[in-house]
Coordinates of C-alpha atoms and ligand atoms in Angstrom, one line a residue:
Chain A
M1 CA 6.0 5.2 -24.3
R2 CA 4.7 5.8 -20.7
L3 CA 2.8 4.1 -17.7
V4 CA 1.7 3.2 -15.0
V5 CA 0.5 0.3 -12.7
D6 CA -3.1 0.9 -10.5
L7 CA -1.2 -0.9 -8.0
N8 CA -4.6 -1.2 -5.9
R9 CA -5.5 -3.8 -7.7
C10 CA -1.3 -6.1 -8.4
Q11 CA -1.3 -8.8 -6.5
G12 CA 2.1 -9.2 -7.3
Y13 CA 1.4 -11.7 -9.6
A14 CA 5.0 -11.0 -11.1
Q15 CA 4.5 -11.8 -14.8
C16 CA 5.1 -8.5 -16.0
A17 CA 8.2 -8.6 -14.4
F18 CA 9.1 -11.9 -15.6
L19 CA 8.1 -11.0 -19.0
A20 CA 9.6 -7.5 -19.0
P21 CA 12.8 -7.4 -16.9
D22 CA 14.1 -4.9 -17.3
V23 CA 11.2 -2.2 -16.9
F24 CA 9.3 -4.2 -13.9
A25 CA 10.9 -5.1 -10.8
M26 CA 10.0 -7.1 -7.8
H27 CA 11.0 -5.0 -4.5
G28 CA 10.8 -7.8 -1.8
D29 CA 8.0 -10.2 -2.3
E30 CA 5.2 -8.6 -3.1
S31 CA 6.2 -4.8 -4.1
L32 CA 6.2 -3.5 -7.7
L33 CA 8.4 -1.2 -9.0
Y34 CA 8.8 -0.3 -12.5
N35 CA 9.9 3.1 -14.2
P36 CA 6.9 4.8 -15.6
E37 CA 8.9 5.7 -18.6
A38 CA 10.7 3.1 -21.0
A39 CA 12.8 3.2 -23.0
A40 CA 11.1 2.9 -26.9
E41 CA 13.4 -0.7 -27.5
Q42 CA 10.9 -2.0 -24.9
R43 CA 8.1 -1.8 -26.9
E44 CA 7.3 -5.4 -27.1
N45 CA 7.9 -6.8 -24.3
V46 CA 5.9 -4.7 -22.2
A47 CA 2.7 -5.1 -24.4
R48 CA 3.3 -8.8 -23.5
A49 CA 3.7 -7.6 -19.6
V50 CA 0.2 -5.8 -20.3
A51 CA -1.4 -9.2 -21.9
A52 CA -0.4 -10.9 -19.2
C53 CA -0.5 -8.7 -16.1
P54 CA -3.6 -11.3 -14.2
V55 CA -5.6 -8.5 -13.1
G56 CA -5.5 -5.8 -15.7
A57 CA -3.4 -3.6 -13.4
I58 CA -0.8 -1.7 -16.4
L59 CA -2.0 1.5 -18.2
L60 CA 0.1 2.2 -21.7
E61 CA 0.5 5.0 -23.5
L62 CA 2.6 4.3 -26.8
T63 CA 4.2 7.1 -29.0
D64 CA 4.9 8.0 -31.7
E65 CA 8.4 7.0 -31.2
D66 CA 6.9 3.7 -30.4
M67 CA 5.2 2.7 -32.5
A68 CA 8.1 4.0 -35.2
G69 CA 8.8 1.6 -38.1
V70 CA 5.3 -1.1 -36.5
V71 CA 2.5 -2.1 -38.8
P72 CA -0.6 -0.2 -37.0
Q73 CA -2.6 -2.9 -34.9
E74 CA -3.9 -1.4 -32.0
A75 CA -2.0 2.1 -31.2
G76 CA -2.8 2.7 -27.1
A77 CA -3.1 -0.9 -26.2
G78 CA -3.9 -1.8 -22.5
A79 CA -6.4 -1.7 -19.5
G80 CA -8.3 1.1 -17.8
S81 CA -6.9 0.7 -14.1
G82 CA -9.7 1.4 -11.9
G83 CA -12.8 1.7 -14.0
S84 CA -14.4 -0.8 -12.6
R85 CA -13.9 -0.8 -8.3
Chain B
M1 CA -36.4 8.5 -18.8
S2 CA -32.6 7.2 -20.1
G3 CA -28.9 10.0 -21.3
G4 CA -30.2 10.8 -24.2
G5 CA -32.5 14.0 -23.6
T6 CA -33.6 16.2 -21.2
R7 CA -37.5 17.5 -22.2
D8 CA -35.6 20.8 -23.5
G9 CA -32.4 19.2 -24.8
S10 CA -30.4 20.9 -22.7
L11 CA -28.2 18.5 -22.0
E12 CA -27.6 17.5 -25.3
Q13 CA -26.2 21.4 -25.4
L14 CA -23.9 21.0 -22.7
K15 CA -22.4 18.1 -24.3
R16 CA -22.4 18.4 -28.2
E17 CA -20.7 23.0 -27.1
G18 CA -20.9 23.0 -23.6
R19 CA -17.8 24.4 -21.8
I20 CA -16.8 22.3 -19.0
V21 CA -13.2 23.3 -17.1
V22 CA -11.1 21.6 -15.0
V23 CA -9.3 22.7 -11.8
G24 CA -6.4 21.3 -11.5
A25 CA -4.1 19.5 -13.8
S26 CA -3.0 16.0 -11.8
L27 CA -4.6 12.7 -11.8
A28 CA -8.3 13.7 -11.4
G29 CA -8.1 16.3 -13.5
L30 CA -6.6 14.3 -16.1
R31 CA -8.9 10.9 -15.2
A32 CA -11.7 13.2 -15.6
A33 CA -11.6 15.2 -18.5
E34 CA -11.0 12.1 -20.4
T35 CA -14.5 10.4 -19.5
M36 CA -15.7 13.1 -20.5
R37 CA -14.4 12.3 -23.7
D38 CA -15.4 9.6 -23.6
K39 CA -19.5 9.7 -23.0
G40 CA -19.3 11.7 -26.3
F41 CA -18.4 15.2 -24.7
T42 CA -17.6 17.3 -27.6
G43 CA -17.7 21.0 -26.4
S44 CA -14.1 23.0 -24.7
L45 CA -13.0 21.9 -22.9
T46 CA -9.9 23.7 -20.4
M47 CA -8.1 22.3 -17.8
I48 CA -6.0 24.9 -15.6
G49 CA -3.4 24.0 -13.9
D50 CA -0.7 25.9 -11.6
E51 CA 2.5 23.1 -11.6
P52 CA 3.8 24.3 -15.2
H53 CA 3.6 20.1 -16.3
E54 CA 1.2 18.4 -17.6
P55 CA 0.1 15.9 -15.5
Y56 CA 2.5 13.3 -13.3
D57 CA 2.2 10.4 -11.2
R58 CA 3.2 11.0 -7.7
P59 CA 3.2 7.7 -6.1
P60 CA 6.6 6.8 -7.5
L61 CA 8.6 10.2 -6.4
S62 CA 8.6 9.0 -2.6
K63 CA 9.4 5.2 -4.5
Q64 CA 11.0 4.5 -7.5
V65 CA 12.9 8.6 -8.1
L66 CA 13.8 8.7 -4.0
L67 CA 15.7 5.0 -5.2
G68 CA 17.3 6.7 -8.2
N69 CA 15.1 4.2 -10.2
A70 CA 13.0 6.1 -12.3
A71 CA 13.8 10.6 -13.3
A72 CA 10.9 13.0 -11.4
D73 CA 10.3 14.3 -15.1
H74 CA 9.8 10.9 -16.1
T75 CA 6.5 10.4 -14.4
A76 CA 4.0 11.9 -16.7
L77 CA 0.8 9.9 -16.9
P78 CA -0.1 7.7 -19.7
R79 CA -3.4 9.0 -21.7
R80 CA -6.4 6.7 -22.1
R81 CA -7.1 8.8 -24.8
A82 CA -6.7 12.0 -27.1
I83 CA -8.5 15.0 -24.4
D84 CA -8.7 17.7 -26.6
A85 CA -7.7 20.1 -24.4
D86 CA -7.0 24.2 -24.1
W87 CA -4.4 24.0 -21.7
R88 CA -3.7 26.3 -19.0
L89 CA -0.7 24.6 -17.3
G90 CA 2.0 27.3 -15.2
V91 CA -1.6 29.5 -14.3
P92 CA -3.4 29.3 -10.6
A93 CA -6.7 29.8 -10.4
T94 CA -7.5 32.4 -8.4
G95 CA -10.7 33.0 -7.4
L96 CA -14.2 31.1 -8.8
D97 CA -17.8 33.7 -9.8
M98 CA -20.4 31.0 -9.1
A99 CA -23.0 33.9 -10.6
A100 CA -21.1 34.5 -13.2
R101 CA -19.9 30.9 -13.5
R102 CA -17.0 32.0 -13.7
V103 CA -13.4 31.2 -13.0
R104 CA -9.9 33.7 -12.2
L105 CA -6.5 32.9 -13.1
G106 CA -3.6 34.6 -11.7
N107 CA -2.2 36.0 -15.4
G108 CA -5.7 38.0 -15.0
D109 CA -8.0 35.8 -17.6
E110 CA -11.2 34.8 -16.8
V111 CA -12.3 31.6 -17.8
E112 CA -16.4 31.2 -18.1
Y113 CA -18.1 27.3 -17.6
D114 CA -20.9 25.9 -17.8
R115 CA -19.7 22.6 -16.0
L116 CA -16.9 22.8 -13.2
L117 CA -14.7 20.0 -12.6
I118 CA -12.5 21.2 -8.9
A119 CA -9.9 19.1 -9.2
T120 CA -7.0 21.0 -6.9
G121 CA -6.1 18.1 -4.6
V122 CA -3.8 18.8 -1.3
R123 CA 0.1 20.4 -0.6
A124 CA 2.6 19.5 2.0
R125 CA 2.2 21.2 4.5
P126 CA 5.6 23.4 4.9
W127 CA 8.1 23.5 7.9
P128 CA 5.6 26.2 10.4
N129 CA 8.9 28.5 10.7
P130 CA 9.2 30.3 7.5
E131 CA 12.8 31.4 8.0
E132 CA 13.8 27.3 8.6
G133 CA 11.8 26.2 5.8
E134 CA 14.1 27.9 3.7
L135 CA 17.3 26.5 4.9
A136 CA 18.9 25.1 1.9
G137 CA 18.7 21.5 2.7
V138 CA 15.5 21.6 3.7
F139 CA 12.8 19.5 1.7
V140 CA 9.2 18.8 1.6
L141 CA 8.2 15.8 -1.0
R142 CA 4.3 16.6 -2.9
T143 CA 5.7 17.4 -6.5
R144 CA 8.1 16.9 -9.2
D145 CA 10.1 19.6 -8.5
D146 CA 10.5 17.9 -5.0
G147 CA 11.4 14.9 -6.0
E148 CA 13.7 16.2 -8.5
G149 CA 15.5 18.5 -5.6
L150 CA 15.4 15.9 -2.2
Q151 CA 16.7 12.8 -5.0
R152 CA 19.7 15.3 -5.8
A153 CA 19.9 15.9 -2.3
L154 CA 20.5 12.1 -1.6
A155 CA 22.8 11.5 -4.6
A156 CA 25.0 13.5 -2.9
R157 CA 25.5 11.6 -0.3
P158 CA 24.3 13.6 2.9
R159 CA 26.3 12.7 6.7
R160 CA 23.0 12.6 7.6
V161 CA 19.2 13.2 6.7
L162 CA 16.2 14.4 9.4
V163 CA 12.5 13.1 7.9
I164 CA 10.2 14.6 10.4
G165 CA 7.5 12.7 10.7
A166 CA 6.9 9.0 9.7
G167 CA 2.8 9.0 8.2
F168 CA 3.4 7.0 4.9
T169 CA 5.5 9.1 2.9
G170 CA 8.4 9.8 5.7
S171 CA 8.5 6.4 6.4
E172 CA 8.8 6.0 1.7
I173 CA 11.3 8.6 2.4
A174 CA 13.6 6.8 5.1
S175 CA 14.0 3.5 3.4
A176 CA 14.7 4.6 0.0
C177 CA 17.2 6.8 2.0
R178 CA 18.3 3.3 4.0
E179 CA 18.7 1.9 0.5
R180 CA 20.8 3.9 -0.5
G181 CA 23.3 3.5 2.4
L182 CA 22.7 7.0 4.2
K183 CA 22.4 7.6 7.9
V184 CA 18.3 8.7 8.9
T185 CA 17.0 10.0 11.6
V186 CA 13.5 9.9 12.1
A187 CA 11.4 12.5 14.0
E188 CA 8.0 11.6 15.1
R189 CA 5.8 13.0 17.4
G190 CA 3.3 9.5 17.7
S191 CA 4.0 6.5 19.7
A192 CA 5.1 4.8 15.9
P193 CA 5.4 5.1 12.7
L194 CA 2.2 4.9 10.5
V195 CA 0.5 5.1 14.1
G196 CA -2.1 7.8 12.4
A197 CA -2.9 6.1 9.3
L198 CA -3.2 2.6 10.8
G199 CA -3.5 2.2 14.8
A200 CA -0.4 1.5 17.6
V201 CA -0.7 -2.0 17.5
I202 CA 0.5 -2.1 13.6
G203 CA 2.9 1.0 13.9
E204 CA 5.0 -1.3 16.6
V205 CA 5.3 -3.3 13.4
A206 CA 6.3 -0.2 11.4
A207 CA 8.8 1.0 14.6
E208 CA 10.3 -2.2 14.3
M209 CA 10.7 -2.0 10.6
H210 CA 12.4 0.6 10.5
R211 CA 14.9 -0.3 14.3
E212 CA 16.0 -3.3 11.4
H213 CA 16.7 -1.3 8.6
E214 CA 19.3 0.3 11.6
V215 CA 17.1 3.9 10.7
D216 CA 17.3 6.0 14.2
L217 CA 13.7 6.3 14.6
R218 CA 12.6 8.4 17.6
T219 CA 9.0 8.5 18.5
G220 CA 7.4 10.8 21.8
V221 CA 9.3 14.2 19.7
M222 CA 8.5 16.6 18.1
V223 CA 11.5 18.7 16.1
T224 CA 11.6 21.8 17.7
A225 CA 13.7 24.3 15.2
L226 CA 15.9 23.8 12.6
E227 CA 19.7 25.5 12.6
G228 CA 22.0 27.0 9.7
D229 CA 24.9 27.8 9.2
P230 CA 26.0 30.9 8.4
A231 CA 26.0 29.9 4.4
G232 CA 22.1 28.8 5.3
R233 CA 22.3 25.7 4.9
V234 CA 20.4 23.4 6.9
R235 CA 22.6 21.7 10.0
A236 CA 21.0 19.9 12.6
A237 CA 17.7 20.1 14.1
H238 CA 16.6 20.2 17.7
L239 CA 14.1 18.5 19.4
S240 CA 11.1 18.5 22.2
D241 CA 13.7 15.7 24.4
G242 CA 16.7 18.5 24.0
S243 CA 18.6 15.9 21.6
T244 CA 20.0 17.6 18.5
V245 CA 20.5 16.1 15.0
E246 CA 22.6 16.6 12.7
A247 CA 21.5 16.9 9.5
D248 CA 22.6 18.1 6.0
V249 CA 19.0 17.2 4.0
V250 CA 15.8 17.5 6.3
V251 CA 12.9 16.8 5.1
V252 CA 9.9 17.8 6.2
S253 CA 6.6 15.0 6.2
L254 CA 3.8 16.1 7.9
G255 CA 1.1 15.2 6.0
A256 CA -1.0 17.7 3.9
Q257 CA -3.1 21.2 3.4
R258 CA -5.8 21.5 0.9
N259 CA -5.9 23.2 -1.7
T260 CA -9.3 25.2 -0.7
E261 CA -7.8 29.2 -0.7
W262 CA -8.6 30.3 -3.7
L263 CA -12.2 29.4 -3.0
A264 CA -12.2 32.0 -0.4
G265 CA -15.1 34.6 -0.5
S266 CA -16.4 32.4 -3.8
G267 CA -19.7 31.3 -1.3
L268 CA -18.9 27.2 -2.3
G269 CA -18.1 25.1 0.8
A270 CA -14.3 25.2 1.0
G271 CA -12.7 25.3 3.3
P272 CA -9.7 23.6 5.4
R273 CA -10.6 20.0 5.5
G274 CA -11.6 20.1 0.9
I275 CA -14.3 20.0 0.2
A276 CA -18.0 19.1 0.3
C277 CA -20.1 17.3 -1.7
D278 CA -22.0 15.3 -2.5
A279 CA -22.3 11.0 -3.0
G280 CA -22.6 12.3 -6.8
C281 CA -19.8 14.6 -7.1
R282 CA -21.6 17.9 -6.5
A283 CA -20.1 20.6 -4.8
F284 CA -22.1 22.3 -1.8
D285 CA -22.0 25.6 -1.2
V286 CA -21.4 27.6 2.6
R287 CA -25.0 27.0 3.2
G288 CA -25.0 23.5 2.8
I289 CA -26.6 23.4 -0.6
V290 CA -25.7 21.2 -3.7
T291 CA -24.8 23.0 -6.7
D292 CA -26.0 21.8 -9.8
D293 CA -22.6 22.5 -11.7
I294 CA -20.2 22.7 -9.2
Y295 CA -18.2 19.4 -9.6
V296 CA -14.9 18.1 -6.9
A297 CA -13.4 15.2 -7.1
G298 CA -9.6 13.8 -5.9
D299 CA -7.9 14.9 -2.0
V300 CA -9.5 17.8 -2.1
A301 CA -12.9 16.4 -1.9
R302 CA -15.1 15.5 0.9
S303 CA -18.0 13.0 0.2
P304 CA -19.3 10.7 1.9
H305 CA -20.0 7.2 2.3
A306 CA -22.9 5.3 2.7
L307 CA -20.6 2.3 4.3
F308 CA -19.1 3.9 6.8
G309 CA -22.3 6.3 8.1
Y310 CA -22.5 8.5 6.3
Q311 CA -19.9 10.3 7.1
F312 CA -17.5 12.9 5.4
L313 CA -14.4 11.2 4.1
S314 CA -11.7 12.4 2.6
L315 CA -9.1 10.7 1.0
E316 CA -5.5 11.0 0.0
H317 CA -5.8 7.8 -2.2
W318 CA -4.2 8.0 -5.6
G319 CA -7.3 4.9 -6.6
N320 CA -9.7 7.4 -5.5
A321 CA -8.4 10.4 -7.3
V322 CA -9.3 7.8 -10.9
A323 CA -12.4 6.5 -9.2
Q324 CA -14.1 9.6 -7.8
A325 CA -12.9 11.6 -10.9
E326 CA -14.4 9.3 -13.1
T327 CA -18.2 9.4 -10.8
A328 CA -17.5 12.6 -11.2
A329 CA -16.8 13.2 -15.0
H330 CA -20.3 11.4 -15.8
N331 CA -22.5 12.9 -13.8
M332 CA -21.7 16.5 -15.2
L333 CA -22.9 15.2 -18.2
S334 CA -25.8 12.9 -17.1
E335 CA -29.3 13.3 -16.0
S336 CA -29.9 13.8 -12.9
T337 CA -31.3 10.4 -12.7
D338 CA -28.1 8.9 -14.4
R339 CA -26.2 9.8 -12.3
R340 CA -24.2 7.2 -9.9
P341 CA -23.3 8.0 -6.5
H342 CA -19.1 7.7 -5.4
L343 CA -18.7 4.5 -3.2
W344 CA -15.9 3.2 -3.5
V345 CA -14.3 1.6 -0.9
P346 CA -11.0 3.2 0.3
A347 CA -7.8 1.8 -1.0
F348 CA -4.2 2.6 -0.7
W349 CA -1.2 0.6 -1.1
S350 CA 2.8 1.6 0.7
S351 CA 6.1 0.5 0.1
Q352 CA 8.7 0.5 2.4
F353 CA 11.6 -1.5 4.1
G354 CA 11.0 -4.1 1.3
V355 CA 7.6 -4.8 2.2
N356 CA 4.1 -4.3 -0.1
I357 CA 0.9 -2.2 3.2
K358 CA -2.1 -2.3 2.1
S359 CA -5.8 -1.3 3.5
V360 CA -8.8 -1.4 2.3
G361 CA -11.7 0.8 3.8
V362 CA -11.3 2.9 7.0
P363 CA -8.7 2.2 9.7
P364 CA -8.9 5.1 11.7
M365 CA -12.7 4.2 12.1
G366 CA -11.8 1.0 13.5
T367 CA -11.3 0.7 17.7
E368 CA -10.5 -2.8 17.3
I369 CA -7.9 -5.0 15.7
I370 CA -7.4 -8.6 15.5
V371 CA -4.6 -11.0 13.1
T372 CA -6.6 -13.1 10.8
Q373 CA -3.5 -14.6 8.7
G374 CA 0.2 -14.6 9.2
S375 CA 1.9 -13.3 12.0
L376 CA 3.3 -9.4 12.9
A377 CA 6.3 -10.7 14.2
E378 CA 6.8 -11.8 10.6
R379 CA 5.5 -8.8 9.0
R380 CA 3.8 -10.6 6.6
F381 CA 0.0 -10.7 7.5
A382 CA -3.2 -10.0 7.4
A383 CA -5.2 -8.0 9.8
V384 CA -8.7 -6.4 10.4
Y385 CA -10.3 -3.7 12.1
G386 CA -13.4 -4.0 13.3
Y387 CA -16.1 -1.3 14.8
Q388 CA -19.2 -2.0 16.5
G389 CA -19.0 -5.5 15.4
R390 CA -18.5 -5.3 11.5
V391 CA -15.6 -6.0 9.5
I392 CA -14.7 -2.0 9.1
A393 CA -11.0 -1.9 7.4
A394 CA -8.4 -4.8 6.5
V395 CA -4.2 -4.0 6.0
T396 CA -1.8 -6.3 4.6
F397 CA 2.2 -6.2 4.7
D398 CA 3.5 -8.5 2.1
N399 CA -0.6 -11.0 1.7
C400 CA -2.3 -8.4 -0.4
R401 CA -3.8 -11.1 -2.1
W402 CA -7.0 -11.4 0.4
L403 CA -7.3 -8.3 0.7
P404 CA -9.8 -8.4 -2.1
F405 CA -11.5 -11.3 -0.1
Y406 CA -11.8 -8.1 3.0
E407 CA -13.2 -6.2 0.4
Q408 CA -16.1 -7.8 0.1
Q409 CA -15.9 -8.1 4.1
I410 CA -16.8 -4.9 4.0
E411 CA -18.7 -4.4 1.5
G412 CA -20.9 -6.8 3.0
T413 CA -20.8 -5.8 6.8
A414 CA -19.8 -8.7 7.7
P415 CA -19.9 -9.0 11.0
F416 CA -16.0 -8.8 13.2
P417 CA -14.8 -10.8 14.9
P418 CA -14.6 -12.8 11.9
P419 CA -16.4 -16.0 12.8
F420 CA -14.3 -17.7 9.7
T421 CA -11.1 -20.0 11.6
T422 CA -8.5 -20.3 9.1
V423 CA -6.0 -22.8 8.7
D424 CA -3.6 -20.0 9.3
R425 CA -1.2 -20.4 12.6
R426 CA -2.6 -17.4 15.2
P427 CA 1.0 -17.3 16.8
E428 CA -0.9 -13.0 18.1
G429 CA -4.0 -14.9 19.0
N430 CA -7.6 -15.3 17.8
K431 CA -8.9 -12.4 20.1
P432 CA -9.5 -9.1 18.7
V433 CA -7.0 -6.1 21.2
P434 CA -8.1 -2.9 20.8
A435 CA -6.3 -0.4 18.1
D436 CA -5.0 2.0 19.6
F437 CA -5.7 5.1 17.4
P438 CA -4.1 8.3 18.1
D439 CA -6.9 10.9 19.5
P440 CA -8.5 11.3 16.4
S441 CA -8.4 15.8 17.6
V442 CA -5.1 15.9 17.5
P443 CA -3.7 15.6 14.1
T444 CA -1.5 12.9 13.3
H445 CA 1.3 13.6 10.2
G446 CA -0.1 11.9 7.5
P447 CA -3.3 10.1 8.0
T448 CA -4.2 8.9 4.5
I449 CA -8.1 8.5 5.3
T450 CA -9.8 12.0 7.3
L451 CA -13.0 11.4 8.8
S452 CA -14.4 14.9 8.5
G453 CA -18.1 15.4 10.1
Y454 CA -20.4 17.2 8.4
S455 CA -20.7 20.5 8.1
P456 CA -19.8 21.3 4.5
A457 CA -18.6 24.7 5.0
D458 CA -16.7 24.6 8.8
R459 CA -14.4 27.8 8.0
K460 CA -14.0 27.8 12.8
M461 CA -11.4 25.2 12.5
T462 CA -8.2 26.2 12.0
F463 CA -4.7 23.8 12.4
T464 CA -1.8 24.8 14.3
P465 CA 0.7 22.3 13.7
G466 CA 2.7 20.7 17.3
H467 CA 5.8 21.7 15.1
Ligands
FAD1 C1 5.1 11.0 -2.8 C2 3.6 10.7 -2.8 C3 3.9 9.5 -2.4 C4 2.0 8.6 -2.5 N1 2.4 8.0 -3.0 C5 0.7 7.0 -2.5 C6 0.5 5.9 -2.8 O1 1.7 4.6 -2.5 N2 -0.2 5.0 -2.8 C7 -1.9 6.0 -3.0 O2 -2.7 5.5 -2.5 N3 -1.2 7.5 -3.2 C8 -0.6 8.2 -3.0 N4 0.4 9.0 -3.4 C9 -1.3 10.0 -2.8 C10 -2.0 10.3 -4.6 O3 -0.9 10.0 -5.5 C11 -2.7 11.2 -4.5 O4 -4.2 10.8 -3.9 C12 -3.3 11.8 -5.7 O5 -1.7 12.4 -6.4 C13 -4.6 12.6 -6.0 O6 -4.7 13.8 -7.1 P1 -5.6 14.9 -7.2 O7 -5.1 15.1 -8.7 O8 -7.0 14.3 -6.5 O9 -4.2 15.7 -6.4 P2 -3.0 16.0 -6.8 O10 -2.4 15.2 -7.4 O11 -3.1 16.5 -5.6 O12 -3.0 17.6 -8.0 C14 -3.9 18.6 -8.1 C15 -3.4 19.8 -8.8 O13 -3.6 21.3 -9.0 C16 -2.9 22.0 -8.5 N5 -3.2 23.1 -8.0 C17 -4.3 23.4 -6.7 N6 -4.1 24.3 -6.6 C18 -4.3 24.7 -7.5 C19 -5.3 26.3 -8.5 N7 -5.1 27.1 -7.5 N8 -5.2 26.7 -9.3 C20 -5.1 25.2 -10.5 N9 -4.5 24.2 -10.3 C21 -4.1 24.1 -8.8 C22 -1.8 21.3 -8.3 O14 -1.0 21.8 -8.7 C23 -2.0 20.0 -8.7 O15 -0.8 19.5 -10.0 C24 1.3 9.7 -3.0 C25 1.6 11.3 -2.8 C26 2.5 11.8 -3.3 C27 3.0 12.9 -3.1
SF4_2 S1 1.4 -8.8 -13.3 FE1 0.0 -7.1 -12.9 S2 -0.6 -8.3 -10.8 FE2 1.6 -8.9 -11.5 S3 3.4 -8.0 -10.6 FE3 2.7 -7.5 -12.9 S4 1.3 -5.6 -12.7 FE4 1.3 -6.3 -10.3

């Protein structure tokens, strides 16, 4: 599972760090650090973080491995980042 | 006429069976390729990159990777969609024949194109003395391999790290070292860290941050020589003030050079300052005539911006690479009337010493600055830059939620100083002070925006690093 956060857009709301604490963490008051290649078992947490980010800053790509054993519903979830600026 | 068809159908044909070549397989190249496929381009797409890796993200290299939180080879960029490209990785483009529409590769191959996108970015400026630069323990930080090597060197717990240059990258490296409990010295030619990018008023705040975190910050000095031991490992650096710093790891963080050498003699308007293009990302040739089939995006581009006096801007900004790539890709596949200008408001972030630094606009154009929220002393503030009576840029330290507001102010050419009063207390007073940028003719280590003049093919300029 690969992800990238558009940190220009990120407003440090920490939703993602709350929902997927093993992948996203606040560093200081408002800087966000994240693991750009999160483990497959974090899939659901990360998907929740992507959906919850109020500014749509997280772009996620799920690989086949992440999707193994998953009933297909939303391949390659994720908000486009940077597109509309 | 809308995007659908030209009178002669050539655009439709290009979209269906044209050949598009992208040189530079990184952030801008990848995002452009995805956008082209999104726009219905079904022809052949070739991605040429001199690095052996698939496109990866660079900002984590000086942050998560150096902190040991993410591996350097785990920063591959997520894909927005499949791009079905012919990847030529690990081989550089070495030449361009504009008349024959052909790119020459380092392995002797030639690739023909109908449309070419150049996104070759920049590279770290190396230590000017090659012999010293090759000592073991001396690093630059631009690529994934650099990041991996440097993180390994830090993990080996060197007795002291010396960072040469306190731009954004240098400051982030120093911050990561301190967080790992390593001793670090920072040597900066300017009066403070970040002065080239944000001016001396903010630079002073950055200097305080370094000192508070026990960085041995030396400003107003240059490193004159690096010294190795008999085994070829770096062991010390000599400074212009006569002092010596003993260090096992030295990181040269002196800014970047544009990757344009491969275009020398091609007739394209490419030089040490980048590749000049119009607001629609079309490259200029050396005569200042815009090309029809060659586009530019990302760190290597310099393009005029209406909001900033039509000055040519070179931006070393992640968000610019994404936005410019999308615009270039759109324009490459559009009729002239459907093309869009790249009018992105420059925006940048950095994270150091646990503080989130962000800016919008073009701070180096600012002549004055005023703190509008918070306070410099608390390192939690928003400050606005003024230029000729209007808001030209803003910077925040741990106060990023204000930035979209200031972005609107910049876009709306709002007056400076801002006429509104805030509910905030303003310990620094509410009068603008000089922003105090160093003389622009003196190159700084890490400006992330360069105002690069009007001439599209200025080959006369030479840059002689003072180090
Ligand atoms: C350590 C670090 C930290 C950063 N942090 C931030 C940050 O916090 N915020 C921010 O906004 N920006 C940051 N940036 C800047 C951001 O990463 C760049 O703006 C972005 O990578 C630009 O993308 P690009 O595709 O234009 O160029 P690049 O990423 O430089 O890619 C260009 C690619 O082209 C290749 N290439 C060059 N010449 C040739 C050739 N002749 N043939 C084939 N391939 C070639 C290069 O090897 C490279 O892979 C940081 C950069 C670094 C290095
Ligand atoms: S939820 Fe979105 S805005 Fe909030 S910290 Fe995460 S990425 Fe940033």
